[in-house]
């Protein structure tokens, strides 16, 4: 199993110590040399050009990736050797980034794999020497907590859908919150019916798995909360508008938004943030069957607004509509929803940034800035009123797809649909479909990338 790294912060190291050491080198290639003393020295090539902040985060993960490849389970570095002065990072910011990115690079989802005879290649211990004062020490601890919780989110998302149904997702939320100040409440079918959440019920009716509505609350302070809403589709077949073979692969990750919300609420508690945080996750499985909702069906959402289902594969926005309505009862300061909502967002941005949508320009800039700082990159897209025309219902109030069946502007239409249910509070929508899985060259293992947890935790702190 994957365990957290043991960080040892020491002023000095004994001369006799044979631990491998790591440093950056202004070269293209990385190299591993054995010094006359018998010690190994790993030089990680950072290239000859000035390293940007983005490149820096990647290099931190590269260190751990190379160490793993060489079976170096324990290594040391001088703290000051990993600080690149031109980046103008404070020592504590750097320490936090090092710890978070080391943890993230060390993670692999091996829960269902037999260990190789010589064991997994995880890094076990990292010794940090040099000028490490109390503040830096705390920043390491903090950074590691963030990395660990992001990894827990990735593990949850990666779990195959047969073992991660709405019911199990709800149980996992409880487990994650155990021992923290997060309270978890689970609504079952009867509560969901009582609340008249016809949107959630409609999407889930084709599956033999019951829906759940997961509510997390962390009350770090009294007062109006920030509500995080996460899409919790535990498997998205597309429903009767069935996806293609390629389209369906990775759709066990369609609860990544929900996983991020669960673990962000828990992380807020673990970090002791002085914030009031609510997490809402509508959890369903989108299945085709004799009891499925159909194209043409009209669902009455909790808001009273009716949803005309033009495509059963645009299910995320439907279940989120009820969650966004439910959020009203908290009179929130801010609502952020996180969803693997549209393939169109991936077409628009590629796999390197999530799409953000908001009417609040200040918030847009803040989220962009925090995305840049955290490594959860985002890019804004429009939420203009004109687009409403394209999803005006014929037999219901609002349609869940383009009424002329065009594929143009798919990410925007998803956002505009959600906005119709998010009128009562400041709101940001984050379409994380582009960042659902890690890509080649970012030194993260295959599978869930853990977006946008690092951004969300910063946003909770800053707001
Ligand atoms: N979960 C998918 C979106 C998705 C696709 C996420 C690929 C990550 C990777 C979502 O439920 C979906 O199917 N969206 C449709 C919407 C369309 C039918 C309007 C899409 O993107 O094709
Ligand atoms: Mn879908
Ligand atoms: Zn989906």
Coordinates of C-alpha atoms in Angstrom, one line a residue, residues 29-429:
X29 CA 19.4 15.3 -18.7
X30 CA 19.2 13.9 -15.2
X31 CA 22.0 11.7 -13.9
X32 CA 22.7 9.4 -11.1
X33 CA 26.4 9.1 -10.0
X34 CA 28.0 7.1 -7.3
X35 CA 30.5 9.2 -5.4
X36 CA 33.8 7.8 -4.1
X37 CA 32.3 7.8 -0.7
X38 CA 29.8 5.3 -1.9
X39 CA 26.9 7.7 -1.7
X40 CA 24.6 8.2 -4.6
X41 CA 24.1 11.6 -6.0
X42 CA 21.0 12.3 -8.2
X43 CA 21.2 15.4 -10.3
X44 CA 17.8 16.4 -11.7
X45 CA 18.2 18.3 -14.9
X46 CA 16.2 21.5 -14.8
X47 CA 17.3 22.7 -18.3
X48 CA 19.4 25.8 -19.0
X49 CA 16.6 28.3 -19.2
X50 CA 15.0 30.0 -16.2
X51 CA 12.5 27.8 -14.5
X52 CA 9.0 29.1 -14.3
X53 CA 6.8 28.4 -11.3
X54 CA 4.8 25.9 -13.4
X55 CA 8.0 24.1 -14.4
X56 CA 9.1 24.2 -10.8
X57 CA 6.1 22.2 -9.6
X58 CA 6.7 19.7 -12.3
X59 CA 10.4 19.4 -11.3
X60 CA 9.5 18.7 -7.7
X61 CA 7.4 15.8 -8.8
X62 CA 10.1 14.7 -11.2
X63 CA 12.5 14.3 -8.3
X64 CA 10.3 11.7 -6.6
X65 CA 9.5 10.0 -9.9
X66 CA 13.2 9.5 -10.7
X67 CA 13.9 8.4 -7.2
X68 CA 11.2 5.7 -7.5
X69 CA 12.6 4.6 -10.9
X70 CA 16.0 4.1 -9.3
X71 CA 14.5 2.4 -6.2
X72 CA 15.8 5.1 -4.0
X73 CA 13.5 4.8 -1.0
X74 CA 15.3 7.3 1.1
X75 CA 17.1 10.5 0.0
X76 CA 18.2 13.8 1.3
X77 CA 18.5 17.3 0.0
X78 CA 19.5 20.7 1.3
X79 CA 16.4 22.9 1.6
X80 CA 18.2 25.8 0.1
X81 CA 19.3 23.7 -2.9
X82 CA 15.6 23.4 -4.0
X83 CA 14.8 27.1 -3.6
X84 CA 15.1 28.9 -6.8
X85 CA 15.5 32.5 -5.7
X86 CA 14.2 34.1 -9.0
X87 CA 10.8 32.5 -8.3
X88 CA 10.5 34.7 -5.2
X89 CA 8.7 32.1 -3.2
X90 CA 8.8 32.5 0.6
X91 CA 10.6 29.7 2.4
X92 CA 7.3 28.5 3.8
X93 CA 5.5 28.6 0.4
X94 CA 8.4 26.6 -1.0
X95 CA 8.3 24.0 1.8
X96 CA 4.6 23.6 1.4
X97 CA 4.9 23.1 -2.4
X98 CA 7.8 20.6 -2.0
X99 CA 5.8 18.5 0.5
X100 CA 2.6 18.5 -1.5
X101 CA 4.2 17.7 -4.8
X102 CA 6.4 15.0 -3.4
X103 CA 3.4 13.3 -1.9
X104 CA 1.4 13.6 -5.1
X105 CA 4.3 12.2 -7.2
X106 CA 4.7 9.3 -4.8
X107 CA 1.1 8.2 -5.1
X108 CA 0.0 5.2 -7.3
X109 CA -3.3 3.5 -7.1
X110 CA -2.2 -0.1 -6.3
X111 CA -5.1 -1.2 -4.1
X112 CA -6.1 -3.9 -6.5
X113 CA -2.6 -5.0 -7.7
X114 CA -0.4 -7.7 -6.4
X115 CA 2.8 -6.3 -5.1
X116 CA 5.9 -7.2 -7.2
X117 CA 8.3 -9.7 -5.5
X118 CA 10.7 -7.0 -4.6
X119 CA 7.9 -4.6 -3.4
X120 CA 6.5 -1.3 -4.5
X121 CA 9.0 1.4 -5.3
X122 CA 7.6 4.2 -3.1
X123 CA 9.8 6.7 -1.5
X124 CA 9.7 6.2 2.2
X125 CA 11.8 8.8 3.8
X126 CA 13.0 12.2 2.8
X127 CA 15.6 14.0 4.9
X128 CA 15.7 17.8 4.6
X129 CA 18.9 19.4 5.9
X130 CA 20.0 23.0 6.3
X131 CA 18.1 26.1 7.4
X132 CA 14.8 24.6 8.5
X133 CA 13.2 26.6 11.3
X134 CA 9.9 26.1 13.0
X135 CA 7.9 27.9 10.3
X136 CA 9.4 25.8 7.5
X137 CA 8.8 22.7 9.6
X138 CA 5.1 23.6 9.9
X139 CA 4.8 24.4 6.2
X140 CA 6.2 20.9 5.5
X141 CA 3.5 19.3 7.7
X142 CA 0.8 21.5 6.1
X143 CA 2.0 20.7 2.6
X144 CA 2.1 17.1 3.3
X145 CA -1.5 17.1 4.7
X146 CA -2.6 18.7 1.5
X147 CA -0.8 16.1 -0.7
X148 CA -2.1 13.2 1.4
X149 CA -5.7 14.4 1.1
X150 CA -5.4 15.0 -2.6
X151 CA -4.1 11.4 -2.9
X152 CA -7.1 10.2 -0.9
X153 CA -9.3 12.0 -3.3
X154 CA -7.5 10.3 -6.2
X155 CA -7.8 6.9 -4.7
X156 CA -11.6 7.4 -4.1
X157 CA -12.1 8.6 -7.7
X158 CA -10.0 5.7 -9.2
X159 CA -11.9 3.0 -7.4
X160 CA -13.8 1.0 -10.0
X161 CA -17.5 1.8 -10.3
X162 CA -18.6 -1.7 -9.2
X163 CA -17.0 -1.0 -5.9
X164 CA -17.9 2.7 -5.8
X165 CA -21.7 3.0 -6.0
X166 CA -23.6 6.0 -4.6
X167 CA -24.2 4.0 -1.4
X168 CA -20.5 3.2 -1.0
X169 CA -19.5 6.8 -1.9
X170 CA -21.7 8.0 1.0
X171 CA -20.0 5.5 3.3
X172 CA -16.6 6.6 2.1
X173 CA -17.6 10.2 2.9
X174 CA -18.3 9.1 6.5
X175 CA -15.0 7.2 6.7
X176 CA -13.0 10.2 5.4
X177 CA -14.6 12.4 8.0
X178 CA -14.0 10.1 10.9
X179 CA -11.9 11.7 13.7
X180 CA -12.3 15.2 12.2
X181 CA -14.8 17.9 13.0
X182 CA -16.7 17.2 9.8
X183 CA -20.3 16.0 10.3
X184 CA -21.7 13.9 7.5
X185 CA -25.4 13.4 6.8
X186 CA -26.7 11.0 4.1
X187 CA -30.1 11.4 2.5
X188 CA -31.6 8.3 1.0
X189 CA -34.4 7.8 -1.5
X190 CA -37.2 8.7 0.9
X191 CA -35.6 12.0 1.9
X192 CA -34.8 12.8 -1.7
X193 CA -38.4 12.2 -2.6
X194 CA -39.6 14.3 0.3
X195 CA -37.4 17.1 -0.9
X196 CA -39.0 16.8 -4.3
X197 CA -35.6 16.3 -6.0
X198 CA -37.1 15.1 -9.2
X199 CA -34.0 15.8 -11.2
X200 CA -31.8 13.4 -9.1
X201 CA -34.5 10.8 -9.0
X202 CA -35.0 11.0 -12.8
X203 CA -31.3 10.4 -13.6
X204 CA -30.9 7.6 -11.1
X205 CA -34.1 5.7 -12.0
X206 CA -32.5 3.4 -14.6
X207 CA -30.0 2.0 -12.1
X208 CA -30.5 -0.7 -9.6
X209 CA -28.2 1.3 -7.3
X210 CA -30.1 3.8 -5.2
X211 CA -29.2 7.5 -5.3
X212 CA -27.7 9.3 -2.2
X213 CA -27.4 12.9 -1.3
X214 CA -24.3 13.5 0.8
X215 CA -24.0 16.5 3.1
X216 CA -20.8 17.4 4.8
X217 CA -20.5 20.3 7.3
X218 CA -17.3 21.7 8.8
X219 CA -18.1 24.6 11.1
X220 CA -14.7 26.2 11.8
X221 CA -16.5 29.4 12.7
X222 CA -20.2 30.3 12.9
X223 CA -21.8 32.4 10.2
X224 CA -22.7 32.1 6.5
X225 CA -21.0 29.1 4.9
X226 CA -19.1 28.5 1.6
X227 CA -20.9 25.7 -0.1
X228 CA -19.0 23.2 -2.3
X229 CA -21.1 21.1 -4.7
X230 CA -19.6 18.1 -6.4
X231 CA -20.9 15.9 -9.2
X232 CA -21.2 12.4 -7.9
X233 CA -22.0 10.2 -11.0
X234 CA -20.4 6.9 -9.9
X235 CA -20.6 5.6 -13.5
X236 CA -21.8 7.4 -16.6
X237 CA -22.8 5.0 -19.4
X238 CA -24.7 7.9 -21.0
X239 CA -28.0 6.2 -20.2
X240 CA -30.3 5.4 -23.1
X241 CA -28.2 7.9 -25.2
X242 CA -25.5 5.3 -24.6
X243 CA -21.9 6.4 -24.9
X244 CA -19.5 4.7 -27.4
X245 CA -16.8 2.3 -26.2
X246 CA -14.1 5.0 -26.1
X247 CA -16.5 7.5 -24.6
X248 CA -17.4 5.2 -21.7
X249 CA -13.8 4.5 -20.7
X250 CA -12.8 6.3 -17.5
X251 CA -16.5 7.0 -16.7
X252 CA -16.0 5.6 -13.2
X253 CA -14.2 8.9 -12.7
X254 CA -17.4 10.8 -13.2
X255 CA -17.6 11.3 -9.4
X256 CA -14.3 13.1 -9.3
X257 CA -16.0 16.4 -8.4
X258 CA -17.8 14.7 -5.5
X259 CA -14.5 13.1 -4.4
X260 CA -12.8 16.5 -4.5
X261 CA -15.6 18.1 -2.4
X262 CA -15.5 15.3 0.2
X263 CA -11.8 15.6 0.7
X264 CA -11.7 19.3 0.6
X265 CA -14.2 19.6 3.4
X266 CA -12.1 17.0 5.4
X267 CA -8.9 18.8 4.6
X268 CA -10.4 22.1 5.8
X269 CA -11.0 20.5 9.1
X270 CA -7.6 18.8 9.3
X271 CA -6.0 22.2 8.6
X272 CA -8.3 23.8 11.2
X273 CA -9.4 26.6 8.8
X274 CA -11.5 29.3 10.4
X275 CA -14.2 28.8 7.9
X276 CA -17.7 27.4 7.7
X277 CA -17.8 24.9 4.9
X278 CA -20.7 22.8 3.5
X279 CA -20.2 20.0 0.9
X280 CA -23.1 18.7 -1.1
X281 CA -22.8 15.7 -3.4
X282 CA -25.7 14.3 -5.4
X283 CA -24.6 10.7 -6.1
X284 CA -26.2 8.6 -8.8
X285 CA -25.4 5.9 -11.4
X286 CA -26.4 6.7 -15.0
X287 CA -27.6 3.5 -16.5
X288 CA -29.7 2.3 -19.5
X289 CA -32.5 -0.1 -18.5
X290 CA -36.2 -0.8 -18.7
X291 CA -36.7 1.8 -16.0
X292 CA -34.3 4.5 -17.3
X293 CA -35.3 8.1 -17.9
X294 CA -35.8 8.7 -21.6
X295 CA -35.0 11.4 -24.1
X296 CA -38.1 13.6 -24.1
X297 CA -38.9 13.0 -20.5
X298 CA -39.7 16.1 -18.5
X299 CA -38.4 16.2 -14.9
X300 CA -39.6 18.5 -12.1
X301 CA -36.6 19.7 -10.3
X302 CA -36.6 20.7 -6.6
X303 CA -36.7 24.4 -7.7
X304 CA -40.0 23.8 -9.4
X305 CA -38.5 24.5 -12.8
X306 CA -39.0 21.6 -15.2
X307 CA -36.1 20.1 -17.2
X308 CA -36.7 18.7 -20.7
X309 CA -34.3 15.8 -21.2
X310 CA -33.0 16.0 -24.7
X311 CA -30.0 13.8 -24.0
X312 CA -29.7 11.3 -21.1
X313 CA -25.9 11.7 -21.3
X314 CA -26.1 15.3 -20.1
X315 CA -27.0 13.9 -16.6
X316 CA -24.5 15.9 -14.5
X317 CA -26.2 19.2 -15.0
X318 CA -29.5 17.6 -14.1
X319 CA -28.5 16.2 -10.7
X320 CA -26.5 19.4 -9.9
X321 CA -29.6 21.5 -10.5
X322 CA -31.2 19.9 -7.4
X323 CA -28.0 20.3 -5.4
X324 CA -27.7 24.0 -6.3
X325 CA -31.3 24.5 -5.2
X326 CA -30.7 22.7 -1.9
X327 CA -27.7 25.0 -1.4
X328 CA -30.1 28.0 -1.1
X329 CA -31.1 27.0 2.4
X330 CA -27.7 27.9 3.8
X331 CA -27.8 31.5 2.5
X332 CA -24.2 30.9 1.3
X333 CA -21.5 33.6 0.9
X334 CA -20.4 31.6 -2.1
X335 CA -21.2 28.4 -3.9
X336 CA -18.6 26.6 -6.0
X337 CA -19.6 23.6 -8.0
X338 CA -17.1 21.1 -9.3
X339 CA -18.0 18.7 -12.1
X340 CA -16.6 16.5 -14.9
X341 CA -19.4 18.1 -16.8
X342 CA -18.5 18.2 -20.5
X343 CA -16.3 16.6 -23.1
X344 CA -16.6 20.0 -24.8
X345 CA -14.5 21.6 -22.1
X346 CA -11.7 19.2 -23.0
X347 CA -12.1 20.0 -26.7
X348 CA -11.9 23.7 -25.8
X349 CA -8.9 23.7 -23.4
X350 CA -7.1 20.4 -23.9
X351 CA -6.1 18.5 -20.8
X352 CA -4.1 21.3 -19.0
X353 CA -6.7 23.5 -17.4
X354 CA -10.2 23.3 -16.0
X355 CA -12.9 25.7 -17.3
X356 CA -14.3 28.3 -14.9
X357 CA -17.5 30.2 -15.3
X358 CA -18.8 33.0 -13.1
X359 CA -20.6 36.4 -13.3
X360 CA -18.3 37.8 -10.6
X361 CA -15.1 39.3 -12.3
X362 CA -13.2 39.7 -9.0
X363 CA -13.9 36.1 -8.1
X364 CA -12.8 35.0 -11.6
X365 CA -9.5 36.7 -11.1
X366 CA -9.0 35.3 -7.6
X367 CA -9.7 31.8 -8.8
X368 CA -7.3 32.2 -11.7
X369 CA -4.6 33.5 -9.5
X370 CA -5.0 30.7 -6.9
X371 CA -5.2 28.1 -9.7
X372 CA -1.8 29.4 -10.9
X373 CA -0.3 29.3 -7.4
X374 CA -1.6 25.9 -6.5
X375 CA -1.0 24.0 -9.8
X376 CA -4.7 23.5 -10.4
X377 CA -4.8 25.6 -13.5
X378 CA -8.1 27.1 -14.7
X379 CA -9.2 29.3 -17.6
X380 CA -12.4 31.4 -17.8
X381 CA -15.2 30.9 -20.4
X382 CA -18.3 33.0 -21.0
X383 CA -21.6 32.9 -19.2
X384 CA -23.5 35.3 -21.4
X385 CA -27.3 35.6 -21.3
X386 CA -27.5 35.1 -25.1
X387 CA -26.7 31.5 -24.8
X388 CA -29.9 30.9 -22.9
X389 CA -31.7 30.8 -26.2
X390 CA -29.9 27.6 -27.1
X391 CA -31.4 25.7 -24.2
X392 CA -34.9 27.1 -24.0
X393 CA -37.2 24.2 -23.4
X394 CA -40.0 23.3 -25.9
X395 CA -42.1 21.2 -23.5
X396 CA -40.3 22.0 -20.3
X397 CA -38.8 25.2 -18.9
X398 CA -35.2 24.4 -19.7
X399 CA -33.5 21.8 -21.9
X400 CA -30.4 19.8 -20.9
X401 CA -28.8 20.1 -24.3
X402 CA -28.7 22.3 -27.3
X403 CA -32.2 22.5 -28.7
X404 CA -31.0 22.4 -32.3
X405 CA -28.8 19.4 -31.4
X406 CA -25.6 21.3 -32.2
X407 CA -22.4 20.4 -30.5
X408 CA -21.2 24.0 -30.5
X409 CA -20.4 25.6 -27.2
X410 CA -21.1 22.5 -25.2
X411 CA -19.1 23.6 -22.1
X412 CA -20.8 27.0 -22.1
X413 CA -24.3 25.5 -22.4
X414 CA -23.6 23.2 -19.4
X415 CA -22.6 26.2 -17.4
X416 CA -25.5 28.4 -18.5
X417 CA -27.9 25.6 -17.6
X418 CA -26.4 25.4 -14.1
X419 CA -26.6 29.2 -13.7
X420 CA -30.4 29.0 -14.1
X421 CA -30.4 27.2 -10.7
X422 CA -27.7 29.3 -9.0
X423 CA -29.3 32.8 -9.1
X424 CA -29.6 33.3 -5.3
X425 CA -25.9 33.5 -4.3
X426 CA -22.4 34.3 -5.7
X427 CA -21.4 31.3 -7.7
X428 CA -18.5 29.7 -9.6
X429 CA -18.7 26.6 -11.8

